[in-house]
XYZ file of C-alpha atoms in Angstrom:
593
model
C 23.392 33.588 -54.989
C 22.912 29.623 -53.484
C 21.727 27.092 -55.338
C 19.511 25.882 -53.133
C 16.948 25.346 -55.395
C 18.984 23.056 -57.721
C 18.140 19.960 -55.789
C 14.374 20.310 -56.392
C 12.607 19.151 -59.536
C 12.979 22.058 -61.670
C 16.381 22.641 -63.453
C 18.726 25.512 -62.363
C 20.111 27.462 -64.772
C 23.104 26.338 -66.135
C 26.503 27.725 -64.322
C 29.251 29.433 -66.581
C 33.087 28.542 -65.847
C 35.109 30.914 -66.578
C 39.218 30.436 -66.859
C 42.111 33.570 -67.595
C 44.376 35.428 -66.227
C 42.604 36.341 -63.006
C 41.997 32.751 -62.485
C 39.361 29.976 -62.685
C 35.538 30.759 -60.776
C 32.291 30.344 -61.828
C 29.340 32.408 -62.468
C 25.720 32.009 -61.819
C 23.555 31.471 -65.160
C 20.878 33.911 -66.160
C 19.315 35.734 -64.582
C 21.746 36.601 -61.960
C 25.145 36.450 -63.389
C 26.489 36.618 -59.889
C 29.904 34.995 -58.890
C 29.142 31.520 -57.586
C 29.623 30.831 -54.241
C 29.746 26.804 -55.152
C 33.333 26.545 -56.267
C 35.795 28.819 -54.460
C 37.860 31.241 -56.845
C 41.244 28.989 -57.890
C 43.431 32.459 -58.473
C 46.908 32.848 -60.609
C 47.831 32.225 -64.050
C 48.174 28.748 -63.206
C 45.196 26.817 -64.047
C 45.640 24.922 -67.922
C 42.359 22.806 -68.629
C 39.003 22.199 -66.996
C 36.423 20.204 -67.785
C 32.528 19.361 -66.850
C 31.180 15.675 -66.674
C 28.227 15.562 -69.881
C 26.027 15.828 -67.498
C 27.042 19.045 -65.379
C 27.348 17.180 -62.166
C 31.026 16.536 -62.022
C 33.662 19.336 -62.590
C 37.669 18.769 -63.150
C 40.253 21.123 -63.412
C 44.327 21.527 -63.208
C 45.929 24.040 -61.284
C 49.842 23.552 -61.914
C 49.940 20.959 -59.413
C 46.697 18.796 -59.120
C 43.519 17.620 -60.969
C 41.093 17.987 -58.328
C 37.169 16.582 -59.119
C 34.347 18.244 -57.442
C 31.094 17.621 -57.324
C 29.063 20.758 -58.494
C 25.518 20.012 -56.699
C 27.860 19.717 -53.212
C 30.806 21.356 -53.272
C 32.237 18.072 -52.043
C 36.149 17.491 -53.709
C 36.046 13.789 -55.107
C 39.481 13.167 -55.660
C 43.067 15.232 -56.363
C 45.542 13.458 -58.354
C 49.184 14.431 -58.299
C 49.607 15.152 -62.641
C 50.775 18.889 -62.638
C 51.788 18.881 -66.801
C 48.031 17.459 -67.805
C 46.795 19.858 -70.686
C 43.476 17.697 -71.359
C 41.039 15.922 -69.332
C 37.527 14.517 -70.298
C 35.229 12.667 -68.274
C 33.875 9.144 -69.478
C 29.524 9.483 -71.030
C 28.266 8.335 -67.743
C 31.124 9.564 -64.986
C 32.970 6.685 -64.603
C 36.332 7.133 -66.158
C 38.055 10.727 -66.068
C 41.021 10.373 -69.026
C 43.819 12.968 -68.846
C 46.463 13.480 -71.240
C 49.801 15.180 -70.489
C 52.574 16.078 -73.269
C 54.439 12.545 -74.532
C 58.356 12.824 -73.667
C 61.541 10.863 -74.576
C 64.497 11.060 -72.499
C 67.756 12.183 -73.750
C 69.352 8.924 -73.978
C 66.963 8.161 -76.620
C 64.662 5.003 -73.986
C 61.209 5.633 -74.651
C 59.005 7.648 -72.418
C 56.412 7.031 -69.958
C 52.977 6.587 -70.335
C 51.240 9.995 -70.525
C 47.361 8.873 -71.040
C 46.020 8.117 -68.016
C 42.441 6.668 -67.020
C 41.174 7.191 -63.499
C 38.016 5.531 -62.033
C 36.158 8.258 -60.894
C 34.367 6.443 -57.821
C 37.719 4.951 -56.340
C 40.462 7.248 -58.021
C 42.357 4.266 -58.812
C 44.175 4.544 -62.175
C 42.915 1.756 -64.216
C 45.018 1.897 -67.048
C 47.645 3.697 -68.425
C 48.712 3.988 -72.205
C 51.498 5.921 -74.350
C 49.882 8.337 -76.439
C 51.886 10.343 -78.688
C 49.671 12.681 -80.468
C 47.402 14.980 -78.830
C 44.856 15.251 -81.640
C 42.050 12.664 -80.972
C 43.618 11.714 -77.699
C 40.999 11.046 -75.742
C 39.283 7.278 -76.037
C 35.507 7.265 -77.258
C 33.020 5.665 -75.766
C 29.410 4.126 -76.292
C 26.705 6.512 -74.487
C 26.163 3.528 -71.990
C 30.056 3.358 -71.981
C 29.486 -0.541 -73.182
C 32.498 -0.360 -75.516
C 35.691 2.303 -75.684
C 37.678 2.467 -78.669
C 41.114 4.502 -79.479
C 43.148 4.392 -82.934
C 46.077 2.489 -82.270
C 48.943 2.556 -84.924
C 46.090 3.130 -87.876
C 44.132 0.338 -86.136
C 40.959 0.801 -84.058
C 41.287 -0.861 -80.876
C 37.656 -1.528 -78.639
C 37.431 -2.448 -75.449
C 34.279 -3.219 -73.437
C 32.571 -2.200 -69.825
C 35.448 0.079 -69.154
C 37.793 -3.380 -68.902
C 41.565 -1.926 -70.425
C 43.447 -5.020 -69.769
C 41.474 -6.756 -72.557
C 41.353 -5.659 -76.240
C 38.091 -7.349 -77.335
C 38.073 -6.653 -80.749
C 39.784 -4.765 -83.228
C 38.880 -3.142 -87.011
C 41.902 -3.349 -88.713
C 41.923 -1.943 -92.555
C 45.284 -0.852 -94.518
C 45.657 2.666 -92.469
C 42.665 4.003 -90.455
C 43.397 7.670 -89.923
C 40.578 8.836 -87.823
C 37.242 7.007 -87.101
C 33.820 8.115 -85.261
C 31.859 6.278 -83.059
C 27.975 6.635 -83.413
C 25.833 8.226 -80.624
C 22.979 6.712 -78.967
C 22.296 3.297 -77.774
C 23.014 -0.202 -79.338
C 23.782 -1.703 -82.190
C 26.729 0.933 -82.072
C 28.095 1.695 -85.207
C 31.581 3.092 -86.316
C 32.697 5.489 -89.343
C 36.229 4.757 -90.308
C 38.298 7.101 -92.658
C 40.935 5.584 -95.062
C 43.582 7.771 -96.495
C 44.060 6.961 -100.568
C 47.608 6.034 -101.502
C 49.275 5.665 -104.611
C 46.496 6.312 -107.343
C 43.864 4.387 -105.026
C 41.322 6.559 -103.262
C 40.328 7.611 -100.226
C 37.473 5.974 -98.477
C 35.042 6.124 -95.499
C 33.188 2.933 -94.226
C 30.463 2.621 -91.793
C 30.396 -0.908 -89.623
C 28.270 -2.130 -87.013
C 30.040 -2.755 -84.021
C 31.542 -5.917 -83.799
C 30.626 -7.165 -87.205
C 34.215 -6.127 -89.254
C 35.152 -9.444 -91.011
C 34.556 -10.729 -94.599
C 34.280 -8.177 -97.783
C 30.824 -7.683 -97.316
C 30.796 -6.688 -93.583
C 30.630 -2.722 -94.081
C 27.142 -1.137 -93.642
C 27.955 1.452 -96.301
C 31.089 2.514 -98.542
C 31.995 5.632 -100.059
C 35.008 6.611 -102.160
C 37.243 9.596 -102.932
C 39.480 10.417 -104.766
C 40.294 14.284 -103.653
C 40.752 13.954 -99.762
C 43.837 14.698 -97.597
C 41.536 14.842 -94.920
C 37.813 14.663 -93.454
C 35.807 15.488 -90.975
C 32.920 12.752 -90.201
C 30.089 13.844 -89.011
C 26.867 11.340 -86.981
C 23.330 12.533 -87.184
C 21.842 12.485 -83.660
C 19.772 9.024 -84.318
C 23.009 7.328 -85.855
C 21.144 6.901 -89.474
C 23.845 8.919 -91.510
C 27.511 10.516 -91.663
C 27.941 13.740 -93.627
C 31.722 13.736 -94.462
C 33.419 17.140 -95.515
C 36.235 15.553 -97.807
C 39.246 18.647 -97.961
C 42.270 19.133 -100.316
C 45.127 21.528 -98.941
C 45.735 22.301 -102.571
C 43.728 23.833 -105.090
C 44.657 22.429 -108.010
C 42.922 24.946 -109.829
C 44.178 27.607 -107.966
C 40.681 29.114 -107.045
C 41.177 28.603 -103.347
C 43.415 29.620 -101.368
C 41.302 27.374 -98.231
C 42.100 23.930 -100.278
C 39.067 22.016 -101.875
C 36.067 20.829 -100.315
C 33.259 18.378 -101.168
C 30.139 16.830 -98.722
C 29.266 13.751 -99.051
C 26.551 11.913 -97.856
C 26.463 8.266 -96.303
C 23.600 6.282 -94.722
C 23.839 3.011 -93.064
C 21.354 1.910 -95.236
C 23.924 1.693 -97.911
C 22.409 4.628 -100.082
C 25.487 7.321 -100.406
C 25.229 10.972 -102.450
C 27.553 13.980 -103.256
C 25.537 16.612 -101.887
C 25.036 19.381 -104.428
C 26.309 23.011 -103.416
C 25.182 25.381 -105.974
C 28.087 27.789 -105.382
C 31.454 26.858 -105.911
C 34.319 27.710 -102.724
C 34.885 26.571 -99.545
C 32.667 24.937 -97.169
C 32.979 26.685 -93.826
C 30.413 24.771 -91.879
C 28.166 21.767 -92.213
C 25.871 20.839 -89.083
C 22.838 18.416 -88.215
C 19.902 19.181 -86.630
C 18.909 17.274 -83.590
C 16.053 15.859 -85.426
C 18.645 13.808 -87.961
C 16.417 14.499 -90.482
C 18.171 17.862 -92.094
C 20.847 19.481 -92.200
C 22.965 22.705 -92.764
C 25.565 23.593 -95.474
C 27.836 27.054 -94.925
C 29.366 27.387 -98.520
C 30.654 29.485 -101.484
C 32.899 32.544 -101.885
C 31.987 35.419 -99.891
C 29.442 36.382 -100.000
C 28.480 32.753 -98.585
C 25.398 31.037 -98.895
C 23.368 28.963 -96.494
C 21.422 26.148 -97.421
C 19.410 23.419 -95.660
C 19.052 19.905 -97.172
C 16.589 17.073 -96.515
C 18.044 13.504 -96.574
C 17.980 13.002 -100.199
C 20.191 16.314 -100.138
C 17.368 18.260 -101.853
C 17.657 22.139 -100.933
C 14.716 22.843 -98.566
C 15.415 25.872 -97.632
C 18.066 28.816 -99.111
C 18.910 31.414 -97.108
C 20.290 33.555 -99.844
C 23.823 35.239 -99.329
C 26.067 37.054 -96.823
C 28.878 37.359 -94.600
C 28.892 34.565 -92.705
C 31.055 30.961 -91.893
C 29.259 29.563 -89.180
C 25.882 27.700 -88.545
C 24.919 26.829 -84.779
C 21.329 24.956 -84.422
C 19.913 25.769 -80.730
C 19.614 22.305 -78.595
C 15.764 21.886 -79.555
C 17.043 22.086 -83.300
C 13.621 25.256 -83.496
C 16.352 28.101 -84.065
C 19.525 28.378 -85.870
C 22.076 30.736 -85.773
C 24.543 31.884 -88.808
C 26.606 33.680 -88.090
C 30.048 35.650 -89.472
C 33.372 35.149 -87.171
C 36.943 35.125 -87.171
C 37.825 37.730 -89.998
C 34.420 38.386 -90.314
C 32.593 41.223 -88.275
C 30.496 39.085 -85.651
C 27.270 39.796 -87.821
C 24.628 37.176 -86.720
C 21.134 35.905 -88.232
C 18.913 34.136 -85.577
C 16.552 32.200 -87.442
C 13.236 30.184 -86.775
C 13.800 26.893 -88.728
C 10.329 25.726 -88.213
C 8.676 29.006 -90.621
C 11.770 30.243 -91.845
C 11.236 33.379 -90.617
C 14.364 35.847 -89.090
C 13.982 36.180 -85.411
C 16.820 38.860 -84.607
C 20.415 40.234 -86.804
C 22.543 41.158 -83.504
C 26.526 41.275 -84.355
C 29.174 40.147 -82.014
C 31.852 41.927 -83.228
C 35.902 39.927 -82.492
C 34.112 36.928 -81.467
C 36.328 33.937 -81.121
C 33.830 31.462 -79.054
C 29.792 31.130 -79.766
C 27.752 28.818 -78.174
C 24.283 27.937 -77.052
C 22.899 27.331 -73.578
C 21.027 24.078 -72.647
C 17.989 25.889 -72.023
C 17.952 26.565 -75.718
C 16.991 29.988 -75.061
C 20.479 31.884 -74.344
C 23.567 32.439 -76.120
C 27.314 32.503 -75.157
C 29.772 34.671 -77.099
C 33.365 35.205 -76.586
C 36.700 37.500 -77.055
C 39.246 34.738 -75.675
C 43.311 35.134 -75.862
C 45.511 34.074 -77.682
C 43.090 34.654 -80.646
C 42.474 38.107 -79.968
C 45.277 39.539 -77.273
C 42.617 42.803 -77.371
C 38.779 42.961 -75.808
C 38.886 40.189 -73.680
C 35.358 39.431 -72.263
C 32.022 37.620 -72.967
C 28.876 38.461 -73.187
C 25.289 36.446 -72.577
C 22.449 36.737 -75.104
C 18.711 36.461 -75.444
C 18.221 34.501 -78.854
C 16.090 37.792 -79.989
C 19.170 40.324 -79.888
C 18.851 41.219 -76.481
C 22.225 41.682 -74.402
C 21.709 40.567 -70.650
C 25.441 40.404 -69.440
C 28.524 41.794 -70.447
C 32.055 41.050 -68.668
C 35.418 42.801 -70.307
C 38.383 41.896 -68.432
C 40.852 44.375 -67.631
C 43.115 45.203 -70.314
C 45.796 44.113 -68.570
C 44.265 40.706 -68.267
C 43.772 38.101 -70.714
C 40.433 35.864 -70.631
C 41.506 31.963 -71.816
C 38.348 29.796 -71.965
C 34.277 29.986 -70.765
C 31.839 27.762 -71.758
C 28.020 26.860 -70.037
C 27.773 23.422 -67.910
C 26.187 21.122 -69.937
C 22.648 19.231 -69.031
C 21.581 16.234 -70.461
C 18.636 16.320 -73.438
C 15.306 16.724 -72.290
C 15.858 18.828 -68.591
C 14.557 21.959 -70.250
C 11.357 22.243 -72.072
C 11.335 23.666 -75.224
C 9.637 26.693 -75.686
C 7.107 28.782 -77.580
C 9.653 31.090 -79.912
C 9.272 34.757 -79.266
C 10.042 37.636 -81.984
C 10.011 40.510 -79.562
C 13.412 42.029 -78.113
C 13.564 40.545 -74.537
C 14.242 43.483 -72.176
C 18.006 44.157 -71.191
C 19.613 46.350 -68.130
C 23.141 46.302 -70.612
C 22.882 49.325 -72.857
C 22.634 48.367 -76.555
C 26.424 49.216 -78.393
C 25.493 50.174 -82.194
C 28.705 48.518 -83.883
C 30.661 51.146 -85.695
C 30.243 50.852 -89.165
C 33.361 51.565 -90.901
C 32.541 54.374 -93.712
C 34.110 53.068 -97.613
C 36.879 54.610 -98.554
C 36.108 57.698 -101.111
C 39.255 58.904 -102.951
C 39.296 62.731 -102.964
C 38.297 63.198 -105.885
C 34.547 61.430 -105.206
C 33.981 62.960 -102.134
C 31.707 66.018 -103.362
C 30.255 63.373 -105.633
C 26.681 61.819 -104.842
C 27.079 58.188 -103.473
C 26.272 55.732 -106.407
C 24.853 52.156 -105.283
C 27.343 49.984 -106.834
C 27.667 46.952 -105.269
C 30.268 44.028 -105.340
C 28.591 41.280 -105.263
C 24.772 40.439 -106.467
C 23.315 39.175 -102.978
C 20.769 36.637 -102.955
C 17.474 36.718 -100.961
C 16.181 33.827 -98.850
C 13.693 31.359 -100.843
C 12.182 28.146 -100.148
C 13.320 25.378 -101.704
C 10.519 23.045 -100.899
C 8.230 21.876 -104.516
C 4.891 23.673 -104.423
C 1.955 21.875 -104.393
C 0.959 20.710 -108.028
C 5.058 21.074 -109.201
C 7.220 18.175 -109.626
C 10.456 20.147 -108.649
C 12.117 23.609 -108.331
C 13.739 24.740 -111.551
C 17.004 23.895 -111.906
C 20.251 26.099 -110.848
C 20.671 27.330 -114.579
C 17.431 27.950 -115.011
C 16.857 30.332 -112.236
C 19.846 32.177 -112.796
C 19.008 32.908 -117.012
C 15.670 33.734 -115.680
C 17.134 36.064 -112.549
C 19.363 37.905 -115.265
C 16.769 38.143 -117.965
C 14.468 39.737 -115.220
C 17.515 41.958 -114.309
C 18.429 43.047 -117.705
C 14.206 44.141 -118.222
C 13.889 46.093 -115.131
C 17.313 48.169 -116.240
C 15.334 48.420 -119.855
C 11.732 49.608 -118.100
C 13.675 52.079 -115.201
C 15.570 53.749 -118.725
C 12.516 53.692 -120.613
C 10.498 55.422 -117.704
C 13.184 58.088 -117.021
C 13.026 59.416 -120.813
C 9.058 58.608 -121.218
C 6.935 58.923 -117.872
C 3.949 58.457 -119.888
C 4.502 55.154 -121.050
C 5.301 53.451 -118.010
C 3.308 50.471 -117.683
C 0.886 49.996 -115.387
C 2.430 49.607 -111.860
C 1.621 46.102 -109.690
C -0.050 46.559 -106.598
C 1.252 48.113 -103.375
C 1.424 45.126 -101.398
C 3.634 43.312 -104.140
C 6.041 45.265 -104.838
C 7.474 44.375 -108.381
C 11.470 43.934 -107.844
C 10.561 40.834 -105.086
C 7.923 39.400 -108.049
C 9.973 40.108 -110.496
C 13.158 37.423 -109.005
C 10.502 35.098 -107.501
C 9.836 31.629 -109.621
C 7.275 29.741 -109.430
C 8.534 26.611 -109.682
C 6.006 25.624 -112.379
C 8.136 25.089 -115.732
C 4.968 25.148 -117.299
C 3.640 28.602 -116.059
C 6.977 30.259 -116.176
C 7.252 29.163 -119.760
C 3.931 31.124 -120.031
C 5.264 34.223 -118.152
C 8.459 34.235 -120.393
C 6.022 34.319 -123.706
C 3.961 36.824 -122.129
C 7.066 39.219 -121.343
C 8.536 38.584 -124.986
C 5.234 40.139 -126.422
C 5.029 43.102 -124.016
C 9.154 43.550 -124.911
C 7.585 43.698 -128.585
C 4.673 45.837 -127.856
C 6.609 48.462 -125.989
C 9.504 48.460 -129.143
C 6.619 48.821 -131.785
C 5.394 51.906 -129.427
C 8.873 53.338 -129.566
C 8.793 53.211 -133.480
C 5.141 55.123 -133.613
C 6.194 57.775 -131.114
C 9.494 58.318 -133.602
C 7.131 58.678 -136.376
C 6.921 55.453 -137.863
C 4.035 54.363 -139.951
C 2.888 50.677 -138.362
C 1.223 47.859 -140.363
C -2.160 46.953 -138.829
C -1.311 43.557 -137.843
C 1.429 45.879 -135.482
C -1.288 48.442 -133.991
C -3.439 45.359 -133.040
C -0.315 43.933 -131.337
C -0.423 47.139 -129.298
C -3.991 47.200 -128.573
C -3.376 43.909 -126.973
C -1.147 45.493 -124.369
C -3.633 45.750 -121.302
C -5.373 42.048 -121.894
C -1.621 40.836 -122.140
C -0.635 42.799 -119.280
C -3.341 41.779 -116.820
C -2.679 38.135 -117.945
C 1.009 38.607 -116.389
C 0.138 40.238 -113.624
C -2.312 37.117 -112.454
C -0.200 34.948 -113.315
C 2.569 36.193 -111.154
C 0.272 36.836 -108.179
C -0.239 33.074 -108.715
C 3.270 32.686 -107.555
C-alpha cells in the first residue's frame, strides 16, 4: 500500500512503528495493516529508541551506529548523526530541535565525563548545544508549544531559555530544592508547576507561576502544601487552568498498603486549591483529564477499584461503581473513555460513552502491557511487549466497540520491544457520531478462558453457592437532580444500601416459609433489587420512604403474630388494614426516583 493519498486534504490513517527482535518497519494504519513501503525494514536486534516528531511528519530512530531523521510524507533521510550509545531522543513541539540523551560516564581516573545531552537543529543538523546530564529521568528539556521558552531542572533549579537560544540562560526559578516541575500546554502567558520536597518537619509543596514572574513572596499564582509526599506526579489540564497532583508515600504508616499512600489534590491558577474526596480508601492507580479541562477521572480504592469522574469543584459527577480495573484512557475527542484492568490484572476493558454514560463495549485484552488510542479517536492499540511479558509477544488493533481488526503475534522465538501510532496534531480528524454496534471484523473473536474457582474435593458434588468477596457497586450518577440541593452523603448511602440489604434478606426468608404473604411485587419493567439500592437524592423524600418501610416492617411482624395465633388489639388490625394504601404510597414514591 502507497500513500499517495496522504498529500491531499483528507488525513491518512495514522502509520504504526513497530520495533523487536525482527527489527524496526512500519505498518499501514487501518484498514490495511499492510507493511509500509515508506520506511525500508531496519533488520537486527540492533535498533534501541525511535521516535516521531508531535506532529507525525518527522521520524528518528538509532540503529547501533546512527540516528538517522526521515521525513515520513517523502521518504527523504534529513540527517544521520554519528551517536551509536543514544537510548532517548525527542523532537522539539514544532521540529526544530531533536534532543538525544546517551548514558552519563566518568572515566576511571575519576575527570568528569563528557557531555551526553545533545541538541541538534533539525533544519541544519548542527549541534547547538551540548549539556551534562546525569540522570535519565526527566532528561529531556521542555518546551513552550510555540517553543518560545525551554526549561530543564538544573541542580534543583529551573533553568529557561528562550527561542531555542542555549548559550543564554534568561531566567531562572530558583526555590530551596525544586525536584521536578511541569510546564503548562498551550499558548502564552506560559505557566510552570514546581514541586518542593518537605524537609525536616516542613512540608512538601507545589507552586504554580506565570512564566517569568518568580520574584517577591507574593509572585506564585497558587500554593498548596503537604505534609505526606515523597513524591508527585503533576498533572496540566489541556487549557492550562488547573494541576491535579497525586501526592505518594512509599510507606504506609498504617500498614494498609503495601503500594505507599496516595492523596489528589487539586490546584487552580486562580488560587482556589481542594483535596479531592475519594470515597474509598487505597491506592490511586490512575488520575486523567479530559481534553475539555473541565473534568476529570479518578482510578481508586482496594480492589475491587472504583471509578469516579469529578467536575472542577471535585464534586462526583459520575460513579462508575466497582471492578477490576487500574487504568483510565479518555479517547482524543475526550466522547469515550476507556477503563480498563492491566498488569496483574486480566486485560478486562469497559469502553464507555462519557457524554450519556452509557457502556459502549466490555472486550478484555488479556497480558496487556501497552494501551493506547489512535488519533482518529476511533481505534485502539494494545500490546504484549518484552521485557514485561518474555511470553505472547504481539499487538493487536481495535474498534472502540469490541471489534478485533488486526492481530500480529511474533514468533515465539522473537521478542516484540515497542509500537505505538504516529501522532497527528488536534483537530485533523473529525470527531464522530458514537456507534454501539460491533463493527465487523475478518480476525476471529478469542473467548478469554475463564479460569474455573478452585472447589476442594469435598464441594465438588455440592451445588455452587453465590458467595461473593466483595459487595460490587453499580454505576450511578452523581449529578443533583433537579429540585435537590445535593446527593446524600457517603454515610448516608451506605446505612441506607445496608438497611435495604438487610430487608430484602428478611422479605426473600419470609417468602420462602410463607408464599402467601409476599407483598405485592413492583412492576416488570422495575425490577425491585435496582429500586431497592437507588436514592433519590431527595433527603426529604427518602426520609419519607424510610418511615414508610418502618411501618410495612411493623405491619408484616404484627401479621406474623396473628398467623401464630395471637390475639391483636384493634388499634394493631387497623395498622394492618393500612398495608395496601401504605404500600402503593412506596411504590410511587420510588417510581419517583
Amino acid at each position: 500500500m502507497g500513500f499517495s493519498f496522504r498529500d491531499k486534504m483528507a488525513p491518512s490513517t495514522p502509520l504504526l512503528a513497530v520495533r523487536g527482535s525482527e527489527g524496526l518497519y512500519m505498518v499501514n494504519g487501518p484498514p490495511h495493516f499492510t507493511e509500509s513501503t515508506l520506511f525500508p525494514r531496519e533488520s537486527g536486534k540492533n535498533c534501541k529508541v525511535y521516535t516521531f516528531s508531535k506532529d507525525g511528519t518527522l521520524f528518528a530512530w538509532g540503529n547501533g551506529e546512527k540516528i538517522n531523521i526521515i521525513n515520513v510524507t517523502n521518504k527523504g533521510l534529513r540527517h544521520s548523526f554519528d551517536l551509536p550509545k543514544t537510548v532517548c531522543l525527542e523532537f522539539s513541539p514544532k521540529n526544530t530541535v531533536l534532543a538525544t540523551w546517551q548514558p552519563y560516564t566518568t572515566s576511571k581516573d575519576g575527570t568528569a565525563g563528557v557531555p551526553n545531552l545533545q541538541l541538534y537543529d533539525v533544519k541544519t543538523g548542527t549541534c547547538l548545544k551540548s549539556f551534562i546530564q546525569k540522570k535519565m529521568q526527566n532528561w529531556c528539556p521542555s518546551w513552550s508549544e510555540d517553543e518560545t521558552i525551554c526549561a530543564r531542572n538544573v541542580n534543583n533549579e529551573v533553568h529557561f531559555f528562550e527561542n531555542n537560544n542555549f548559550n543564554t540562560i534568561a531566567n531562572k526559578l530558583h526555590l530551596q530544592k525544586i525536584n521536578d516541575f511541569v510546564l503548562s500546554p498551550g499558548p502564552q502567558p506560559y505557566k510552570v508547576a514546581v514541586y518542593v520536597p518537605g524537609s525536616k518537619g516542613a512540608p512538601s509543596f507545589v507552586r504554580l507561576y506565570q512564566y517569568p514572574n518568580f520574584d517577591g513572596p507574593h509572585a506564585a499564582l497558587a500554593n498548596k502544601s503537604f505534609f505526606k509526599a515523597d513524591k508527585v506526579t503533576m498533572l496540566w489540564n489541556k487549557k492550562a487552568t488547573a494541576v491535579l497532583v497525586i501526592a505518594s508515600t512509599d510507606v504506609d504508616k498504617t500498614g494498609a498498603s503495601y503500594y505507599g499512600e496516595q492523596t489528589l489534590h487539586y490546584i487552580a491558577v486562580n488560587g482556589e486549591s481542594a483535596v479531592v474526596q475519594l470515597p474509598k480508601n487505597g491506592p490511586i492507580y490512575d488520575v486523567v483529564w479530559n481534553s475539555s479541562s473541565t473534568e476529570f477521572c479518578a482510578v481508586y480504592g482496594f480492589m475491587p477499584a472504583k471509578a469516579t469522574i469529578f467536575n472542577l469543584k471535585c464534586d462526583p459527577v459520575f460513579d462508575f461503581g466497582t471492578g477490576p480495573r487500574n487504568a483510565a484512557y479518555y479517547s482524543p475527542h475526550g466522547h469515550i473513555l476507556v477503563l480498563a484492568g492491566f498488569g496483574n490484572l486480566r486485560g478486562q476493558m469497559e469502553v464507555w460513552d462519557v457524554k450519556n454514560y452509557k457502556l459502549i463495549s466490555k472486550p478484555v485484552a488479556s497480558d496487556s502491557t501497552y494501551f493506547a488510542w489512535c488519533p482518529d479517536g476511533e481505534h485502539i492499540l494494545t500490546a504484549t511487549c518484552a521485557p514485561r511479558l518474555r511470553v505472547n509477544n504481539g499487538y493487536k488493533i481495535w474498534h472502540y466497540t469490541g471489534s478485533v481488526l488486526h492481530k500480529h503475534d511474533v514468533p515465539s522465538n522473537a521478542e516484540l520491544w515497542q509500537v505505538s501510532w504516529q501522532p497527528f496534531l488536534d483537530g485533523i480528524f473529525p470527531a464522530k457520531t458514537i456507534t454501539y454496534q460491533a463493527v465487523p471484523s475478518d480476525v476471529p473473536s478469542e473467548e478469554p478462558k475463564v479460569a474455573t474457582a478452585y472447589r476442594p474435593p469435598a464441594l465438588r458434588n455440592k451445588p455452587i453457592t453465590n458467595s461473593k468477596l466483595h459487595e460490587e457497586e453499580p454505576p450511578q450518577n452523581m449529578k443533583p437532580q433537579a429540585g435537590n440541593d445535593k446527593p446524600l452523603s457517603k454515610t448516608a448511602l451506605k446505612n441506607q444500601r445496608k438497611h435495604e440489604a438487610k430487608k430484602a434478606a428478611k422479605q426473600e426468608a419470609r417468602n420462602e416459609k410463607s408464599p402467601d404473604l409476599a407483598p405485592t411485587p413492583a412492576p416488570q419493567s422495575t425490577p425491585r433489587n435496582t429500586i431497592s439500592q437507588s436514592t433519590s437524592g431527595d433527603p426529604e423524600v427518602d426520609k419519607k420512604i424510610k418511615n414508610l418501610k418502618k411501618k410495612l416492617k411493623a405491619i408484616e411482624q404484627l401479621k406474623e403474630q396473628a398467623a401464630a395465633g395471637k390475639q391483636l388489639e384493634k388499634n394493631q388490625l387497623e395498622k394492618i388494614q393500612k398495608e395496601k394504601a401504605l404500600l402503593q404510597e412506596l411504590e410511587d414514591l420510588e417510581l419517583g426516583i
